[in-house]
Amino acid sequence: METHKALFQQGQHRLDKLKQLAPRAGDSLLEKMSAKGINRRDFMKWSAVVTSMLALPNPFTSLVAQAAEIADRVPLIWLHLAECTGCTESLLRADTPSIDTLIFDHVSLEYHETLMVASGFQAEENLQNALEKYKGKYLLAVEGGVPTADNGSFLTLGPHGETGLSRVQKAAKDAVAIIAVGTCASFGGIQAAAPNPTGTKGVQEVVKQPVINLGGCPPNERNIVGTLMYYIMFGKLPPLDMFNRPKWAYGSRVHDDCERRGHFDSGEFVEEFGSQEAKDGHCLYKMGCKGPYTYNNCPTERFNGHTSWPVLAGHGCIGCSEPDFWDAMSDFEKPLSRRLLTGLDSTADTIGAVILGAAVVGIGAHAIATFFVKPVDY
Amino acid sequence: MNKRIVIDPITRIEGHLRVEVEVDASNVIQKAWVSSTLWRGIEVIVKNRSPLDVGLMVQRICGVCTYSHYRCSTEAIENALGLNIPINAQYIRSLMMTALHLHDHIIHFYHLHGLDWIDIISALSADPAKAAQVAMKYSDTPILCGEGDLRQVQKRIKGLTDTGKLGPFANGYWGNKTYKFSPEQNLIALSHYLKALEVQRVAAQMLAIFGGKSPHPQSIVVGGITSVRDILSPARLQEWKQKLDEVGHFIENAYYPDLLMVADAFKNEPSVLGGLNIKNFLCTDEFLLSKGKYLFTQGVVKNGDLSKVFDLNPDDIREDVTHSWYSADAPQHPYEGTTIPEYTGFIERETLNGKLPTLNEDGKYSWIKSPRYQGEAFEVGPLATLVVNYARGNELIVQEVDTFLSKAGLPMSALLTTLGRTVARMLETVINLRESEKTFNALVSNIEVDESTYIEPFIDPTKIYEGYKMIEAPRGMLSHWIRIKDGKVENYQAVVPTTWNAGPTDENGRIGPYEASLIGIKLEDPSKPLEVLRIIHSFDPCMSCSVH
Amino acid sequence: MSESPQVLSASQQVKLKGRVTHIPTMREFAFTPLIRIFHWLRFLAIMILLISGFYIAWPFLMDPKSTDVLIQGWMRFSHLIFGFIFSCITISRNYLFLFSKDKSERRSLLDALSIDRWRSQIKAYVFLGKPDEKSGLYGPLQLVTYASFYSCSLIMVLTGLALYSRVYHEGLGQLLYAPASWLTYICGGLANVRNIHHWFTWVFIVFLIVHVYMVIWTGIRFKKAAVDAIISGYDYHTHAHIEPFPVTTSESVNINEPTIPNKSIL
Ligand code: HEM
Ligand code: HEM
Ligand code: NFV
Ligand code: SF4
Ligand code: SF4
Ligand code: F3S
Ligand SMILES: [Mg+2]
């Protein structure tokens, strides 16, 4: 295909340019891999998997492999704002032996508060140096939402007590691309749930630059690494969906690829946790599964090196990669039609029924009144 | 002239932590203040919601000790509703707790705390052959400590330092004199640091087997557990067992010997033998071994007096906000607790690094509240668990503690130090690891006769319910308190391990464990306060937990 | 097209005077066949959509322990089939309103602009007199109600199609993908699209009840626009009814001389 050909050339061109930059680590990725007992074949297999995950055709495998090898040319600054560090944890918990993690390790990580050794002034110095030195070149990853109420004072960072709001805006200015890791950074997350006492917002709402959103609480580590790889390869944003999430990861609904989908189509539902139907693996729709409204690749990628995912563990999806899901998808163990409306104590159906009742009463009254009024004369 | 030193951010922890200390002319810390600089308001957010949703929400208090809050909340609600959940669900929840502890403690010692003990740069000058011999001193069967293994580790580090781009290792306090490992010991520890990255992933998978994923599992519900298919699957159970063995192998042959090595190298370093000035300890029941029987038992030890252990009384807990950025008239019991923000900011003053915004110790200065038990500050965490259970004469614990101390050649008093805190975490892990088999076996034999995993909760909207739960999270005793009215959450409070440890001074001027632990410590170089990091890290800070 | 209404002869009128005047003496052509067909087809579609829709929201018939009973599948199948039928009707009816050769519907817009007509219609509903004769088919209140009904239909169609394109990714689903994404974005996620679709379901239920009551009541009280009008197309009513109004724009014929006008079905 013409477009793929052009994309391939663009990628190859960019990689050739990156290769001229100085590597960060002395040992190459291949050396690192051999130290971990990962051979070239495993690596090429991994590259092929990532290629298909990124929805690219087979020839791109070689680009993915090259990009992985020179990932250490791309400086990455990772900021923590209003968050729980679950996204970082997700990244650290990838497969064994994990090439994903190795790649992350291999990326030129300039600032990351959970992992870096330096603290205090030394940490601040690292950040300022990186912002300066790699101006216009660094990738910015943000974990956590941005508190904006009270001028952002619900979060301050560093010896100068800078607000998270100001820091992310500054760092965004000279970033070559911005990746919002997780639902907090993408859409505000848990702290932005009603009544959002800190006025927390997603990064995209407080910076002018485009932001790639990796929804999920936390997102699958594959989605984080895949996005990094895409960026390294092409130096541009991947195709995004309506909420700026990469299509290759958030292109279909959990429901589309769910292993229990057959039971949904057959109308076989779990009605109570622990029941025979639950043991038989029936569909969790009636237990509140939000898979039909949630874009994510959990059923195909699963978590923790393919160990499991929520629906496999017998609990419905709670929609964790969607905007505002803490409010829009609750009650989590009830389907949408049975959820209590926020602020009101009843479901849409009860309110509908009440309005209907009122209409019927009104009609009845009107009809009765008709008997007592003077007929219209002609 | 006293000098003020600001350390912000404290890295290699969860969340946003600022520490300020005041040192005298000889660089000995006179005063210390600890602050967390992020508030998210989760206790406010869960109000007016369905109690059945709260567990999933409060789980997002923390992605590191993930599941702690989820489980604690769920069980607080079960307590409020008077639900007795099936024993299978209790065992599984306990096994998941084990997986979490194994995971969290390994990550903490190696990846968060590790580089306070290990000097990467020094490892470069180690002799791998000699290091291989040194490793034999601490274990008969060391992991990844053959000469060849160690040579490879060294090569990796060298590659890194040669480029001059240290990435996440840049600007550490390398070369500080309180790093006590020999180059060979550094190399051994580094080898395990790298291996631990893999092992922790296996431990996380253990949590995911019954939890669906880690962090933030999704299989606990009010009334039981949803992963019934995994629980009833022999293949899944076997998978769990096999991963437990894999993680256990590392803990027995790397984590344990590495702490013998730490004890050996650091036992004369004063900054490591201090760092514990509040000798009050609290812990609660944890790790269900069989019906009603726990591995660790609740209790209270005061003033380091191991001859008396009191039972923990939940009525005696209060949270004080005198120096926290909240408003409240008086210390509150969690059932009546409020969380009303009142931010007052920093004040400018002269510091070692010039004029800076600093904590206002006379006013409010942290988002962390100050929990008190019978009006006193208490330390919680693995050390507290061991101390209380040692004092209770729990045979298993007494034996494990004594064995370690004698192997390490340490006196009992060494337990009540920064070093002891780090050792205690490892010992708790080892004991938990070995005993968890009992839980596992109890589960397996029970599911042969009883497959129930869930009972349906009922919430009467005309009733008011009140309930709480205390569990032992990786960082210590965690409690959640809930009041349900009209079928919805009316009030919610979490009193969290790191809140106990890191809270500011209270209305009576009683100082908390973090702040107290720093006082009297001499800093080698105030511009590179490694000693502060090491002491604070020994608590395993989790700021998102502490504030929530 | 309108001819002047034909009235009864003087002697016939004398006969009727002082007697029950409920016997329809006039009929006016009101609804073209297409409008009527659409009306009833839509009625059918909505009934099926309501049942199948609520079933989709909460599948209330449990599985009879056999995978070859696809209740859920049939429910979703019929919801989609009638969803598309409903979409087509909604679009066609909007087209007809705007472009039908028969102007009587469009003329209702004039009534809606007249405050007097509003007043008289509302007064008539609260038993204070008769509604004015109108220039178009519907009184102002009716027009507004039906217009709102069509807006709600449009919302159902748009959200329904958006949901459809998320379930079926080929063909039409693919074609609709981009606009559906946009709509999903506007709503703040697919769950909200579904919520809106669900909430508006209630509009149809309430409308149905009120609507049926109103047409029956109007028929009885004013001897006009009774239920049969939407079946036969003719509004049968008394002669006197139109008397105060010298100009009537709708077409009337003498009931005694049932000459059916030659109309196109549009
Ligand atoms: C009066 C018209 C309609 C009514 C009353 C109606 C009602 C409903 C209801 C109650 C639901 C369930 C929502 C929930 O989960 O709570 C639903 C779902 C749905 N409706 Fe409709 N609907 C109407 C028209 C349409 C139309 C025009 C379409 C377009 C083709 C459509 C397509 C759908 C689809 C695709 C679903 C989701 C089915 C699934 O995910 O399996 N509906 N509808
Ligand atoms: C879901 C059910 C129904 C809907 C949505 C509906 C909708 C409508 C609408 C929109 C109109 C205006 C003409 C048009 O646009 O087609 C109308 C007129 C009419 N409908 Fe229905 N209808 C429903 C059921 C019924 C039923 C069950 C009856 C009879 C009992 C009925 C009797 C009439 C009559 C007599 C008119 C003409 C009244 C007038 O001039 O305003 N409808 N209906
Ligand atoms: N403190 C704390 Fe947690 C733990 N362990 C909570 O309960 O860390 Ni994130
Ligand atoms: S998105 Fe979820 S896992 Fe990530 S930081 Fe936010 S709450 Fe934690
Ligand atoms: S379990 Fe959820 S995602 Fe899976 S088929 Fe059922 S509703 Fe869809
Ligand atoms: S809850 Fe989240 S993890 Fe996947 S299954 Fe649902 S998107
Ligand atoms: Mg609290």
XYZ file of N, CA, C and O in Angstrom, chain A residues 133-261:
516
model
N 18.823 20.856 28.074
C 19.706 20.189 27.126
C 18.931 19.561 25.970
O 19.403 19.536 24.841
N 17.774 19.019 26.253
C 17.028 18.313 25.211
C 15.814 19.104 24.737
O 14.849 18.544 24.226
N 15.893 20.394 24.919
C 14.810 21.281 24.509
C 14.337 20.947 23.091
O 15.140 20.832 22.174
N 13.043 20.765 22.962
C 12.502 20.473 21.630
C 12.750 19.051 21.170
O 12.425 18.692 20.044
N 13.383 18.222 22.020
C 13.706 16.853 21.593
C 13.121 15.798 22.512
O 12.977 14.645 22.119
N 12.839 16.184 23.761
C 12.448 15.133 24.709
C 10.976 14.767 24.588
O 10.132 15.566 24.195
N 10.748 13.515 24.953
C 9.379 13.032 25.085
C 8.948 13.311 26.512
O 9.718 13.079 27.449
N 7.734 13.771 26.677
C 7.243 14.009 28.033
C 6.148 12.993 28.340
O 5.148 12.920 27.626
N 6.368 12.217 29.396
C 5.305 11.321 29.857
C 4.786 11.891 31.166
O 5.566 12.349 31.998
N 3.495 11.909 31.317
C 2.917 12.422 32.557
C 2.048 11.343 33.179
O 1.222 10.740 32.503
N 2.267 11.115 34.458
C 1.429 10.180 35.199
C 0.689 11.014 36.241
O 1.312 11.707 37.044
N -0.626 10.970 36.205
C -1.395 11.723 37.198
C -2.094 12.926 36.602
O -1.693 13.470 35.576
N -3.171 13.320 37.259
C -3.944 14.472 36.818
C -3.326 15.772 37.316
O -2.381 15.777 38.096
N -3.880 16.872 36.855
C -3.347 18.183 37.209
C -4.358 18.928 38.074
O -5.385 19.385 37.576
N -4.070 19.077 39.375
C -4.993 19.855 40.211
C -4.936 21.316 39.776
O -3.853 21.887 39.628
N -6.101 21.911 39.541
C -6.102 23.297 39.058
C -6.801 24.254 40.017
O -6.616 25.465 39.913
N -7.604 23.712 40.949
C -8.312 24.608 41.860
C -7.308 25.375 42.701
O -6.190 24.887 42.927
N -7.701 26.554 43.168
C -6.842 27.322 44.055
C -5.448 27.501 43.420
O -4.423 27.308 44.065
N -5.436 27.815 42.127
C -4.195 27.984 41.362
C -3.285 26.775 41.372
O -2.071 26.891 41.245
N -3.847 25.623 41.582
C -3.029 24.406 41.529
C -2.313 24.088 42.825
O -1.438 23.223 42.863
N -2.667 24.769 43.906
C -1.870 24.616 45.128
C -2.075 23.277 45.837
O -1.384 22.983 46.801
N -2.987 22.444 45.360
C -3.142 21.129 45.996
C -1.989 20.190 45.669
O -1.889 19.114 46.218
N -1.133 20.624 44.742
C 0.074 19.837 44.470
C 1.254 20.778 44.244
O 1.227 21.607 43.336
N 2.273 20.640 45.092
C 3.505 21.372 44.811
C 4.658 20.391 44.733
O 4.631 19.332 45.340
N 5.658 20.763 43.939
C 6.773 19.867 43.653
C 8.088 20.619 43.747
O 8.183 21.765 43.305
N 9.090 19.943 44.295
C 10.438 20.486 44.250
C 10.700 21.547 45.294
O 9.774 22.048 45.945
N 11.976 21.886 45.456
C 12.384 22.804 46.525
C 11.747 24.192 46.405
O 11.619 24.901 47.397
N 11.358 24.568 45.198
C 10.773 25.902 45.043
C 9.266 25.892 45.180
O 8.609 26.909 44.916
N 8.725 24.758 45.545
C 7.285 24.670 45.779
C 6.455 25.014 44.555
O 5.381 25.591 44.658
N 6.961 24.628 43.392
C 6.237 24.908 42.152
C 4.962 24.043 42.083
O 4.976 22.892 42.498
N 3.900 24.591 41.559
C 2.687 23.772 41.456
C 2.834 22.771 40.299
O 3.568 23.023 39.335
N 2.116 21.674 40.421
C 2.116 20.677 39.354
C 1.650 21.296 38.046
O 2.159 20.986 36.967
N 0.676 22.196 38.151
C 0.112 22.868 36.985
C 1.201 23.625 36.226
O 1.369 23.481 35.017
N 1.960 24.406 36.970
C 2.994 25.206 36.327
C 4.081 24.302 35.754
O 4.574 24.510 34.644
N 4.422 23.244 36.495
C 5.501 22.380 36.029
C 5.122 21.673 34.729
O 5.917 21.593 33.800
N 3.912 21.171 34.658
C 3.548 20.414 33.457
C 3.412 21.364 32.267
O 3.771 21.026 31.138
N 2.961 22.562 32.523
C 2.855 23.519 31.414
C 4.237 23.879 30.874
O 4.445 23.974 29.670
N 5.185 24.085 31.798
C 6.547 24.417 31.355
C 7.167 23.270 30.581
O 7.758 23.458 29.531
N 7.029 22.064 31.153
C 7.664 20.913 30.514
C 7.027 20.619 29.163
O 7.681 20.142 28.236
N 5.738 20.917 29.047
C 5.030 20.622 27.795
C 5.525 21.515 26.662
O 5.546 21.116 25.504
N 5.936 22.714 27.044
C 6.264 23.722 26.040
C 7.315 23.232 25.039
O 7.171 23.434 23.836
N 8.357 22.603 25.536
C 9.445 22.209 24.645
C 9.501 20.708 24.398
O 10.517 20.189 23.960
N 8.418 20.027 24.717
C 8.401 18.582 24.485
C 8.088 18.323 23.029
O 7.338 19.056 22.397
N 8.673 17.257 22.513
C 8.423 16.943 21.115
C 7.102 16.174 21.002
O 6.429 16.217 19.969
N 6.741 15.486 22.065
C 5.420 14.837 22.122
C 5.087 14.608 23.580
O 5.981 14.491 24.420
N 3.798 14.563 23.865
C 3.367 14.387 25.253
C 2.495 13.140 25.348
O 1.531 12.993 24.608
N 2.858 12.283 26.267
C 2.075 11.066 26.475
C 1.454 11.127 27.869
O 2.174 11.216 28.871
N 0.140 11.120 27.919
C -0.552 11.067 29.213
C -0.723 9.596 29.558
O -1.477 8.884 28.904
N 0.013 9.142 30.561
C -0.017 7.727 30.912
C -1.103 7.497 31.956
O -0.995 8.000 33.073
N -2.118 6.760 31.584
C -3.176 6.425 32.536
C -4.349 7.389 32.498
O -4.280 8.480 31.927
N -5.422 6.946 33.120
C -6.656 7.724 33.092
C -6.534 9.040 33.855
O -7.151 10.028 33.492
N -5.706 9.057 34.908
C -5.531 10.318 35.650
C -4.960 11.396 34.746
O -5.485 12.500 34.665
N -3.860 11.081 34.074
C -3.222 12.077 33.220
C -4.086 12.382 31.999
O -4.108 13.503 31.501
N -4.817 11.365 31.522
C -5.613 11.565 30.316
C -6.873 12.385 30.589
O -7.187 13.317 29.874
N -7.580 11.982 31.659
C -8.911 12.580 31.852
C -9.152 13.092 33.274
O -10.259 13.500 33.598
N -8.147 13.036 34.120
C -8.336 13.503 35.500
C -8.348 12.363 36.508
O -7.818 12.492 37.593
N -9.006 11.267 36.135
C -8.959 10.072 36.986
C -9.692 10.206 38.307
O -10.587 11.039 38.466
N -9.279 9.379 39.247
C -10.015 9.247 40.508
C -10.204 10.587 41.224
O -11.289 10.902 41.709
N -9.174 11.421 41.247
C -9.318 12.673 41.997
C -10.241 13.668 41.310
O -10.726 14.607 41.921
N -10.511 13.408 40.021
C -11.437 14.292 39.309
C -12.879 13.797 39.410
O -13.790 14.416 38.860
N -13.084 12.676 40.110
C -14.456 12.181 40.271
C -15.234 13.184 41.116
O -14.663 13.878 41.956
N -16.550 13.238 40.890
C -17.383 14.217 41.592
C -17.208 14.075 43.097
O -17.135 12.958 43.577
N -17.096 15.146 43.841
C -17.190 16.558 43.434
C -15.860 17.187 43.027
O -15.757 18.397 43.013
N -14.889 16.390 42.673
C -13.571 16.886 42.251
C -13.073 18.047 43.108
O -12.921 19.172 42.628
N -12.785 17.787 44.376
C -12.467 18.893 45.288
C -11.196 19.666 44.941
O -11.025 20.792 45.382
N -10.325 19.072 44.138
C -9.085 19.768 43.805
C -9.112 20.337 42.388
O -8.100 20.834 41.898
N -10.245 20.229 41.715
C -10.336 20.760 40.352
C -9.357 20.090 39.404
O -8.799 20.736 38.518
N -9.139 18.800 39.602
C -8.150 18.099 38.776
C -8.647 17.903 37.347
O -9.815 17.604 37.119
N -7.713 18.098 36.403
C -8.036 17.933 34.984
C -7.001 17.033 34.323
O -5.908 16.844 34.839
N -7.358 16.525 33.155
C -6.389 15.788 32.363
C -5.365 16.757 31.780
O -5.634 17.953 31.640
N -4.200 16.229 31.425
C -3.125 17.086 30.912
C -3.587 17.864 29.680
O -3.298 19.048 29.524
N -4.340 17.201 28.798
C -4.753 17.862 27.555
C -5.551 19.144 27.790
O -5.614 20.001 26.941
N -6.139 19.231 28.992
C -6.953 20.414 29.253
C -6.128 21.602 29.742
O -6.636 22.707 29.829
N -4.874 21.364 30.105
C -4.093 22.480 30.648
C -2.882 22.852 29.801
O -2.185 23.804 30.091
N -2.608 22.060 28.744
C -1.496 22.438 27.871
C -2.034 22.691 26.467
O -3.126 22.252 26.125
N -1.242 23.410 25.687
C -1.708 23.748 24.346
C -1.332 22.674 23.334
O -1.954 22.533 22.298
N -0.286 21.909 23.639
C 0.220 20.919 22.696
C -0.689 19.692 22.651
O -1.386 19.406 23.618
N -0.654 18.960 21.541
C -1.468 17.729 21.478
C -0.938 16.675 22.448
O 0.264 16.601 22.701
N -1.851 15.908 22.988
C -1.483 14.903 23.989
C -2.010 13.539 23.535
O -3.145 13.430 23.079
N -1.162 12.524 23.637
C -1.621 11.156 23.373
C -2.126 10.605 24.704
O -1.398 10.610 25.700
N -3.355 10.138 24.734
C -3.911 9.620 25.980
C -3.853 8.102 26.024
O -4.366 7.438 25.127
N -3.232 7.593 27.076
C -3.233 6.147 27.274
C -4.165 5.857 28.440
O -3.748 5.796 29.594
N -5.461 5.726 28.113
C -6.432 5.459 29.159
C -6.166 4.118 29.820
O -5.518 3.246 29.251
N -6.709 3.974 31.009
C -6.529 2.727 31.756
C -6.063 3.049 33.159
O -5.290 3.974 33.350
N -6.558 2.293 34.094
C -6.218 2.582 35.488
C -5.768 1.300 36.153
O -6.511 0.700 36.888
N -4.530 0.904 35.937
C -3.548 1.508 35.023
C -3.706 0.966 33.608
O -4.371 -0.033 33.401
N -3.006 1.616 32.634
C -2.996 1.054 31.289
C -2.071 -0.154 31.243
O -1.154 -0.269 32.045
N -2.344 -1.021 30.282
C -1.465 -2.148 30.074
C -0.059 -1.654 29.716
O 0.083 -0.714 28.937
N 0.951 -2.305 30.272
C 2.326 -1.842 30.015
C 2.646 -1.894 28.517
O 3.429 -1.110 28.014
N 2.011 -2.821 27.826
C 2.207 -2.946 26.376
C 1.815 -1.659 25.661
O 2.424 -1.259 24.677
N 0.751 -1.040 26.132
C 0.270 0.173 25.490
C 1.256 1.316 25.689
O 1.400 2.182 24.835
N 1.922 1.312 26.823
C 2.905 2.368 27.094
C 4.127 2.157 26.202
O 4.563 3.059 25.482
N 4.647 0.931 26.228
C 5.849 0.654 25.446
C 5.564 0.799 23.947
O 6.362 1.378 23.208
N 4.409 0.301 23.499
C 4.059 0.401 22.086
C 4.022 1.848 21.617
O 4.508 2.178 20.531
N 3.477 2.713 22.440
C 3.401 4.132 22.077
C 4.800 4.738 21.972
O 5.098 5.497 21.046
N 5.648 4.368 22.928
C 7.035 4.850 22.863
C 7.694 4.382 21.567
O 8.338 5.164 20.857
N 7.486 3.101 21.248
C 8.106 2.548 20.036
C 7.615 3.277 18.790
O 8.394 3.595 17.896
N 6.328 3.512 18.738
C 5.776 4.192 17.570
C 6.418 5.561 17.427
O 6.821 5.968 16.341
N 6.519 6.230 18.550
C 7.090 7.570 18.478
C 8.543 7.527 18.032
O 8.977 8.303 17.179
N 9.290 6.602 18.615
C 10.704 6.521 18.253
C 10.840 6.252 16.755
O 11.659 6.852 16.068
N 9.974 5.376 16.246
C 10.063 5.007 14.833
C 9.714 6.135 13.891
O 10.370 6.352 12.887
N 8.636 6.814 14.178
C 8.114 7.749 13.182
C 8.222 9.209 13.586
O 7.990 10.099 12.783
N 8.519 9.443 14.859
C 8.646 10.826 15.294
C 7.349 11.588 15.187
O 7.321 12.805 15.060
N 6.246 10.873 15.203
C 4.953 11.570 15.155
C 3.905 10.746 15.897
O 4.167 9.609 16.292
N 2.745 11.339 16.085
C 1.687 10.661 16.824
C 1.098 9.523 15.994
O 0.957 9.654 14.788
N 0.739 8.439 16.623
C 0.055 7.364 15.911
C -1.376 7.800 15.601
O -1.845 8.799 16.136
N -2.083 7.085 14.737
C -3.504 7.403 14.504
C -4.261 7.300 15.825
O -4.087 6.332 16.567
N -5.072 8.309 16.108
C -5.733 8.373 17.413
C -7.249 8.274 17.270
O -7.810 8.609 16.242
N -7.892 7.837 18.340
C -9.354 7.766 18.319
C -9.960 9.075 18.820
O -9.256 10.076 18.975
N -11.261 9.060 19.098
C -11.944 10.315 19.437
C -11.430 10.941 20.733
O -11.598 12.125 20.949
N -10.840 10.132 21.602
C -10.290 10.710 22.829
C -8.759 10.736 22.799
O -8.109 10.677 23.840
N -8.221 10.805 21.612
C -6.775 10.857 21.413
C -6.026 9.654 21.959
O -4.893 9.772 22.412
N -6.688 8.520 21.927
C -6.003 7.291 22.334
C -5.528 6.576 21.063
O -6.234 6.593 20.047
N -4.342 5.969 21.105
C -3.862 5.282 19.897
C -4.858 4.213 19.469
O -5.274 3.384 20.280
N -5.188 4.235 18.199
C -6.204 3.307 17.713
C -5.773 1.862 17.825
O -6.593 0.974 18.016
N -4.464 1.627 17.679
C -4.047 0.221 17.705
C -4.286 -0.405 19.071
O -4.399 -1.612 19.186
N -4.394 0.404 20.116
C -4.645 -0.182 21.433
C -6.096 0.005 21.864
O -6.660 -0.828 22.565
N -6.694 1.118 21.457
C -8.032 1.450 21.944
C -9.042 1.464 20.799
O -10.033 2.167 20.840
N -8.750 0.682 19.767
C -9.596 0.695 18.567
C -10.852 -0.141 18.709
O -11.813 0.052 17.991
N -10.832 -1.111 19.616
C -12.064 -1.878 19.760
C -12.445 -1.984 21.232
O -11.631 -1.758 22.126
N -13.712 -2.364 21.394
C -14.216 -2.400 22.760
C -13.797 -3.695 23.444
O -13.562 -4.708 22.786
N -13.733 -3.649 24.754
C -13.459 -4.846 25.542
C -14.449 -5.947 25.137
O -14.088 -7.108 24.960
N -15.688 -5.560 24.965
C -16.776 -6.453 24.602
C -16.542 -7.157 23.258
O -16.970 -8.287 23.058
N -15.844 -6.468 22.330
C -15.648 -7.042 21.000
C -14.760 -8.284 21.024
O -14.931 -9.183 20.222
N -13.798 -8.283 21.926
C -12.837 -9.384 21.945
C -12.954 -10.241 23.193
O -12.096 -11.063 23.471
N -14.005 -10.019 23.944
C -14.133 -10.710 25.221
C -14.366 -12.208 25.024
O -15.143 -12.626 24.176
N -13.700 -12.978 25.871
C -13.858 -14.434 25.766
C -15.261 -14.903 26.177
O -15.646 -16.022 25.909
N -16.009 -14.060 26.864
C -17.361 -14.462 27.280
C -18.432 -13.977 26.308
O -19.629 -14.103 26.568
N -17.997 -13.423 25.185
C -18.941 -12.819 24.259
C -19.986 -13.811 23.753
O -21.159 -13.470 23.551
